[in-house]
CSV table of C-alpha atoms in Angstrom, one decimal:
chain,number,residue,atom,x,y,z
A,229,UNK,CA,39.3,-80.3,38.6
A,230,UNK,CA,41.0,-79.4,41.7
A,231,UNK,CA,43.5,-77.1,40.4
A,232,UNK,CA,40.5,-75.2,38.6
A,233,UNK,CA,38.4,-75.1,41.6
A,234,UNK,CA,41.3,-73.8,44.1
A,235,UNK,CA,41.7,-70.9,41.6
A,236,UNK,CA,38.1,-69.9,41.8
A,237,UNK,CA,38.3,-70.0,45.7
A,238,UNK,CA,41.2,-68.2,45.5
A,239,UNK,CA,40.0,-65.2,43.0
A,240,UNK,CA,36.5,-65.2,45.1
A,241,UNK,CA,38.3,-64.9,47.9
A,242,UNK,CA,40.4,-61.7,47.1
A,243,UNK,CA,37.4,-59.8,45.8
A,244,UNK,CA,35.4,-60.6,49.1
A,245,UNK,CA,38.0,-58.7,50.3
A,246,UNK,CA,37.7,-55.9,48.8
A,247,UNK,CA,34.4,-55.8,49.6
A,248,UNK,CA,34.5,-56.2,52.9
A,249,UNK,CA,36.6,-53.6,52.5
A,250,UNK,CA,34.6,-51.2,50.8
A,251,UNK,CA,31.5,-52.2,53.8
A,252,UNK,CA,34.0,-50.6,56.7
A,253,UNK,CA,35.1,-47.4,54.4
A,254,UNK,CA,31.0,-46.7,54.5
A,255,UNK,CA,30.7,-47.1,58.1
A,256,UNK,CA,33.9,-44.9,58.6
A,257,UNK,CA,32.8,-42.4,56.1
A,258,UNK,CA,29.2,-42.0,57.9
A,259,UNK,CA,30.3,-39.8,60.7
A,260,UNK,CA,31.8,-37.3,57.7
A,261,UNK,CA,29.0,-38.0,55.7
A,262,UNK,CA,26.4,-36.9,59.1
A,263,UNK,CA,28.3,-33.8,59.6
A,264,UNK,CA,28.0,-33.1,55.9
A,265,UNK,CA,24.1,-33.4,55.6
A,266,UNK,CA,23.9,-31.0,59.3
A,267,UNK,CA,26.0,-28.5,57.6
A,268,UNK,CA,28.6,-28.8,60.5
A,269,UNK,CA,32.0,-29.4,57.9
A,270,UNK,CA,33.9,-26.8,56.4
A,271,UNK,CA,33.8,-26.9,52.2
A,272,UNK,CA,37.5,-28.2,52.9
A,273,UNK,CA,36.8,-31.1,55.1
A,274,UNK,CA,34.0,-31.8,52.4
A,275,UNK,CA,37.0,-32.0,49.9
A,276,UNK,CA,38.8,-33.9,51.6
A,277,UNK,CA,36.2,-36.3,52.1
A,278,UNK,CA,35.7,-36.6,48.8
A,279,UNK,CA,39.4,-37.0,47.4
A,280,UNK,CA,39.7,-39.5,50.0
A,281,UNK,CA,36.8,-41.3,48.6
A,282,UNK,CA,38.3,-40.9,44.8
A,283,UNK,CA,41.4,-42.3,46.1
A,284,UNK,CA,40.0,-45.6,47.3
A,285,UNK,CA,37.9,-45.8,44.2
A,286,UNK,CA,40.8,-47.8,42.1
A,287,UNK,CA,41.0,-50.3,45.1
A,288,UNK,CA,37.8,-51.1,45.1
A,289,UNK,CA,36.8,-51.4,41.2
A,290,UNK,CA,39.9,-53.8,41.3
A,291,UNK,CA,38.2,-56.2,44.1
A,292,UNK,CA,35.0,-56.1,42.2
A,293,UNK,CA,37.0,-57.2,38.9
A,294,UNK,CA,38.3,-59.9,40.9
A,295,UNK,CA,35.2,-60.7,42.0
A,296,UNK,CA,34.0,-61.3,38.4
A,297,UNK,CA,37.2,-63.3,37.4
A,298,UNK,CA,36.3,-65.7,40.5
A,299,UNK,CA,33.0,-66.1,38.8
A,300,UNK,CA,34.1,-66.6,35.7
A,301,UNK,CA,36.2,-69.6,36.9
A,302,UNK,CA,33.6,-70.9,38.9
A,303,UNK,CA,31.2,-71.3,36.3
A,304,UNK,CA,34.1,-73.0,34.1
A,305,UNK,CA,34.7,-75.2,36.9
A,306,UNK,CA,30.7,-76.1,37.2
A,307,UNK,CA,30.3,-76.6,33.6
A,308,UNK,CA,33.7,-79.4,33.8
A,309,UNK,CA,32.6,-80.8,36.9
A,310,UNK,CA,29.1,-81.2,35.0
A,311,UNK,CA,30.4,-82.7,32.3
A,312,UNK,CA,32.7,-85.8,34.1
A,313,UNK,CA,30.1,-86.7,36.1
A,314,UNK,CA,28.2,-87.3,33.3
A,315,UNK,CA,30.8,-89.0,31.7
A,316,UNK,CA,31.5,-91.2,34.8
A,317,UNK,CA,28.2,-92.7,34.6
A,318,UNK,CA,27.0,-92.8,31.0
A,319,UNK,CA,23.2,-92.9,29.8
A,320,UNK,CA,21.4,-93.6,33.5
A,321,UNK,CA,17.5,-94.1,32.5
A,322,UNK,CA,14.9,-93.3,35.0
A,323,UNK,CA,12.4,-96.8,35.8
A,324,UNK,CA,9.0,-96.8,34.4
A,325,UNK,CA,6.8,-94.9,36.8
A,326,UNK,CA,10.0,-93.9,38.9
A,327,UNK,CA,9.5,-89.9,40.2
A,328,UNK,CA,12.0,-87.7,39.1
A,329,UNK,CA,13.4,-87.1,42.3
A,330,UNK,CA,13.7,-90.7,42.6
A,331,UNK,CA,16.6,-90.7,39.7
A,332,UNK,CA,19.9,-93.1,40.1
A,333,UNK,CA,22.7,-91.1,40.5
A,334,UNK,CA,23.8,-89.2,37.7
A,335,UNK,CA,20.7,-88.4,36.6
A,336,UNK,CA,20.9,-84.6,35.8
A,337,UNK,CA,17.5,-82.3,35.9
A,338,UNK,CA,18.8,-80.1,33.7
A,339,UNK,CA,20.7,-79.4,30.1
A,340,UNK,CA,24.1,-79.2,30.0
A,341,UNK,CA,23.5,-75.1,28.8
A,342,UNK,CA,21.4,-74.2,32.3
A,343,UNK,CA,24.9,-74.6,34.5
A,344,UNK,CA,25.7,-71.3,32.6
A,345,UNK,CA,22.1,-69.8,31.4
A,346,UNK,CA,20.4,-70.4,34.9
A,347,UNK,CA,22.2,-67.4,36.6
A,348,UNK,CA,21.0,-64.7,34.3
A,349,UNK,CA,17.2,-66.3,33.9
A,350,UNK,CA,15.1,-64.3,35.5
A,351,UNK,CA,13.1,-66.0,38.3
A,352,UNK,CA,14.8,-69.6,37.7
A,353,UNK,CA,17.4,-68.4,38.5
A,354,UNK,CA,16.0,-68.3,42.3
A,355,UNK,CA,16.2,-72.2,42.0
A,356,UNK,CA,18.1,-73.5,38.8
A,357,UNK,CA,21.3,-73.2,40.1
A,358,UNK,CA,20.5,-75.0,42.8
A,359,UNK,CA,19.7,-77.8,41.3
A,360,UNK,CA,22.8,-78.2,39.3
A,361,UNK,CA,25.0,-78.1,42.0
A,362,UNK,CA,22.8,-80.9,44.1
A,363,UNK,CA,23.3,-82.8,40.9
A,364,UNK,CA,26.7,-82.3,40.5
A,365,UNK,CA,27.2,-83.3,43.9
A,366,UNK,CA,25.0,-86.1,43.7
A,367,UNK,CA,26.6,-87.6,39.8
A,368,UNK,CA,30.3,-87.0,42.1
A,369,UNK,CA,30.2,-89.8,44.6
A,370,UNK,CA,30.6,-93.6,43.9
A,371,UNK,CA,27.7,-95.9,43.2
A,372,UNK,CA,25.0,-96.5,46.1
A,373,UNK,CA,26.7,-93.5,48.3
A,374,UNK,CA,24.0,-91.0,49.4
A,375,UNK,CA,24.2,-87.5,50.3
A,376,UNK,CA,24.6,-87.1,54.0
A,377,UNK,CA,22.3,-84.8,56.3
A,378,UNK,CA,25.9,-82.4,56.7
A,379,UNK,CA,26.3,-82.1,53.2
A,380,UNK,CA,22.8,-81.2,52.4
A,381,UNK,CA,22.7,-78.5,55.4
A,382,UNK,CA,26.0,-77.1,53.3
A,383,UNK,CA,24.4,-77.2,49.7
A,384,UNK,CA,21.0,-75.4,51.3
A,385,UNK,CA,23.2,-72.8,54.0
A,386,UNK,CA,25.2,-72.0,50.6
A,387,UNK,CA,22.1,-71.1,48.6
A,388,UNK,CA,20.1,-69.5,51.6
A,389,UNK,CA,23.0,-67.0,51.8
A,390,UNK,CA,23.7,-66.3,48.1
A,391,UNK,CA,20.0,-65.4,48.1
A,392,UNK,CA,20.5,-62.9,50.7
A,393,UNK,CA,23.2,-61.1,48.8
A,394,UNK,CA,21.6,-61.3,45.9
A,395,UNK,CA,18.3,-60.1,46.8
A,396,UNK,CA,19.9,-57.0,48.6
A,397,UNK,CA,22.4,-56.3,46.2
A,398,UNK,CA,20.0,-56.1,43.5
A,399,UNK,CA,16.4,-55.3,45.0
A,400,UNK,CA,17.7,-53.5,47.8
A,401,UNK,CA,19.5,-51.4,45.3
A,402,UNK,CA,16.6,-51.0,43.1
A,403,UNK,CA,14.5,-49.9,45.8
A,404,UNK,CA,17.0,-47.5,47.5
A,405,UNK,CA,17.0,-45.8,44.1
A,406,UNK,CA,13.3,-45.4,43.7
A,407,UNK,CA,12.9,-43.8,47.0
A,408,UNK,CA,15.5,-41.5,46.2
A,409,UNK,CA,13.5,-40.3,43.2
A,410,UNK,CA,10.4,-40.6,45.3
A,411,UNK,CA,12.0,-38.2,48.2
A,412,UNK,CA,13.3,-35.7,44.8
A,413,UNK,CA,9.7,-35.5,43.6
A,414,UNK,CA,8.5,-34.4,47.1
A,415,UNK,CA,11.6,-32.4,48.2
A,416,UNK,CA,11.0,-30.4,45.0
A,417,UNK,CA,7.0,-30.3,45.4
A,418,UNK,CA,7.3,-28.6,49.0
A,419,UNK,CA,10.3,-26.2,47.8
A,420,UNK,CA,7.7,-24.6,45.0
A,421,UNK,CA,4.7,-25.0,48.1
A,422,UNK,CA,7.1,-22.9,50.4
A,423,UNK,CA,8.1,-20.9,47.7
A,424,UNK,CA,4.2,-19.9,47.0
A,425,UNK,CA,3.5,-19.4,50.7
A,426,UNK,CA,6.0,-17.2,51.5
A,427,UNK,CA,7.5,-19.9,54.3
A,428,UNK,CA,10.3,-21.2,55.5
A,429,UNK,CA,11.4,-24.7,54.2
A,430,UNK,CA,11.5,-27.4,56.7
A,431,UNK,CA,15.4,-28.7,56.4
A,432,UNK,CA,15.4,-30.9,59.2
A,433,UNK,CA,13.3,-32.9,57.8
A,434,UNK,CA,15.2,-33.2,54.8
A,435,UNK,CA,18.5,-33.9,57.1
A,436,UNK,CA,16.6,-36.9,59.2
A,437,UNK,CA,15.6,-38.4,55.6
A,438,UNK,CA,18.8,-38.3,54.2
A,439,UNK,CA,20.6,-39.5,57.5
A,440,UNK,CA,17.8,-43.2,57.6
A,441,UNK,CA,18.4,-43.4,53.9
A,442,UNK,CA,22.0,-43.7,54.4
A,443,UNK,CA,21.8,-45.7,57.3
A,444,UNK,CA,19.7,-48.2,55.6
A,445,UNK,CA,21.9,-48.3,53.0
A,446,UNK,CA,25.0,-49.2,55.4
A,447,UNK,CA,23.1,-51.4,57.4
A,448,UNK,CA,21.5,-53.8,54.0
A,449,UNK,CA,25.1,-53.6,52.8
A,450,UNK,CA,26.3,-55.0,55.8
A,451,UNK,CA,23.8,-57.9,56.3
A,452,UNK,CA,24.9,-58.2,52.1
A,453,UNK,CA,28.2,-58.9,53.0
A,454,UNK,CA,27.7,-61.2,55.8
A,455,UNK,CA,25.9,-63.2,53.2
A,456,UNK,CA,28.4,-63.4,50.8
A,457,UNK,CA,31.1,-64.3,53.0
A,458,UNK,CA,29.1,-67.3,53.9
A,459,UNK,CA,28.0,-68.1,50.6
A,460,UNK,CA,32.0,-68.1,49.8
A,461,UNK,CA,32.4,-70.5,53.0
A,462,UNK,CA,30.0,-73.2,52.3
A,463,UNK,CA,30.4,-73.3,48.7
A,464,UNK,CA,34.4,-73.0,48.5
A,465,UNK,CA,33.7,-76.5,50.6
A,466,UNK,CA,31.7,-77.8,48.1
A,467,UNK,CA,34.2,-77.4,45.3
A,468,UNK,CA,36.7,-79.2,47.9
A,469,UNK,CA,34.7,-81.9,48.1
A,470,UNK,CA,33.1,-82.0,44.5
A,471,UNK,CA,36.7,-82.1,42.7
A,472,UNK,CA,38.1,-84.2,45.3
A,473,UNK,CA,35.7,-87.2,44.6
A,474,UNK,CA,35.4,-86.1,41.1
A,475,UNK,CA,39.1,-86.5,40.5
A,476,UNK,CA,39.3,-89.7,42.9
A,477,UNK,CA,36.9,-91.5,40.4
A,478,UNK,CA,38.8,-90.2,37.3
A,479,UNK,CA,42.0,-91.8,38.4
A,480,UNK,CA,40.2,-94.8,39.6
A,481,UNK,CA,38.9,-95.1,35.9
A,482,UNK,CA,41.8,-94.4,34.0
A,483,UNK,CA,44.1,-96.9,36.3
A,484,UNK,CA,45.5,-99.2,33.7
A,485,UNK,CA,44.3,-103.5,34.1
A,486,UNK,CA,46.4,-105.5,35.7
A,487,UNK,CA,48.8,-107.5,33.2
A,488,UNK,CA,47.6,-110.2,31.6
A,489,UNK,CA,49.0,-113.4,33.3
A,490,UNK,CA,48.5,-116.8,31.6
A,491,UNK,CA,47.6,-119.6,33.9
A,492,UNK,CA,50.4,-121.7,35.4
A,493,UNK,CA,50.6,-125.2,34.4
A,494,UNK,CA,49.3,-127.8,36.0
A,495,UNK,CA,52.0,-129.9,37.3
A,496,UNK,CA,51.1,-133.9,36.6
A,497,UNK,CA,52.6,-136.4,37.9
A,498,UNK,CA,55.4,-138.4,36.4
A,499,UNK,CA,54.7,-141.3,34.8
A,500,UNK,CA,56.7,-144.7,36.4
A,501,UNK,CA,57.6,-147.4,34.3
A,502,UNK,CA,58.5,-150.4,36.1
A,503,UNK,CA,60.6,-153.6,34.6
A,504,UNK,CA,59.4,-156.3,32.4
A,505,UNK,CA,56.5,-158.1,34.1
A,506,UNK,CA,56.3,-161.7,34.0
A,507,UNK,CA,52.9,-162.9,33.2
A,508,UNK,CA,52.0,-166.1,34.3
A,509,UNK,CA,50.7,-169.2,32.5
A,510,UNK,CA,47.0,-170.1,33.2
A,511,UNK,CA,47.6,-173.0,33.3
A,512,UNK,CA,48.5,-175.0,36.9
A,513,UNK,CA,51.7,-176.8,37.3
A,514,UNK,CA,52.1,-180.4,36.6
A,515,UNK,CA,52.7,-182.1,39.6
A,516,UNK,CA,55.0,-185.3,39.6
């Protein structure tokens, strides 16, 4: 479990590099990018902007790759660590009228398919993972141990900033792109109403759109990044911890019984045989 969990860390950690990365080549690029959308470059600075942008392309489609291959492992690493702390404590029952957030430990909420499924549900998967990993956790430490207050504050920090990224990454996304089309529709709708009053087009405006679009963009890719980096904190701790203990109780189980010693005799004591006793008549001596 360990040696499965230190790769993931390791791959997750190379791709957050490279996107870290990519986060200061935007807010390097943005003073280029402003004097591109005033008109103030010359068409060869734009080129060179651009091939300078093509170049660091490569670099940055490998992080994300990376980025995926930490995944990957991750998961494989959830679905194992799932699976021996199941087997470490087989068939736990819940009581009669026992809550299920009353369970003994082991007890898992979910299927053994949701450590995998529940990250590409849609709207379970806000809370699904989540519980796997608390049970996982929870099915990792020995009998009667309960989660700490510190641990807890790591499991909910971890999720609270994977959130973050996630919602950005994707939402954020989604709704840059639909402004986008929004701002094409009207861009478009005053060119032909300029066109048919014989005026002039209002270009700043178009310049101060573009410039608090891109800002916004740099700015909720930033606050994206900060997220992930502590997501990759608190839950690289995690898998620490989880195969640590997980790995601790597998060696605890497989240690072989101590040999089978048979009893030591008893030592008695020996017998003692003394001489030939004489035995003596009942009857009394005659007297003369």
């Amino acid at each position: 479990m360990q040696k499965l969990g230190v790769a993931a860390v390791i791959l997750m950690a190379i791709g957050t590099l490279g996107g870290i990365g990519q986060t200061v080549l935007l807010w390097q690029s943005y003073s280029d990018l402003k004097r591109i959308v005033f008109g103030l470059s010359s068409e060869e600075e734009v080129l060179d902007w651009a091939d300078s942008l093509n170049r660091a392309g490569p670099l940055l489609n490998l992080g994300t790759l990376i980025m995926f291959a930490g995944a990957i492992v991750f998961l494989v690493w959830l679905w194992q660590a799932r699976e021996t702390a199941e087997a470490l404590d087989p068939d736990p029952q819940l009581q009669p009228g026992q809550a299920i957030y009353q369970r003994p430990r082991g007890v898992h909420r979910l299927d053994q398919g949701w450590v995998i499924g529940s990250w590409f549900c849609p709207i379970v998967q806000f809370w699904y993972p989540l519980r796997i990993v608390q049970d996982v956790d929870t099915g990792s430490r020995p009998k009667g141990e309960i989660t700490p207050a510190r641990d807890r504050g790591i499991i909910y920090t971890w999720w609270t900033s994977w959130c973050v990224y996630w919602v950005i990454s994707i939402g954020g996304m989604l709704a840059a792109f639909a402004t986008f089309l929004v701002w094409i529709v009207q861009f478009v709708e005053d060119v032909e109403r300029a066109e048919a009053a014989n005026e002039d087009l209002d270009i700043y405006g178009m310049q101060d759109f573009l410039l608090r679009f891109v800002l916004v963009v740099f700015i909720a890719a930033t606050i994206a990044m900060v997220g992930y980096v502590i997501a990759l904190v608190t839950i690289s701790i995690l898998i620490f911890q989880i195969s640590g203990r997980l790995d601790q109780r597998l060696r605890t189980a497989a240690a072989p019984p101590p040999p089978y010693l048979p009893p030591a005799p008893q030592q008695q004591p020996f017998p003692t045989y003394g001489g030939p006793t004489q035995q003596q008549s009942p009857y009394r001596p005659f007297d003369r």
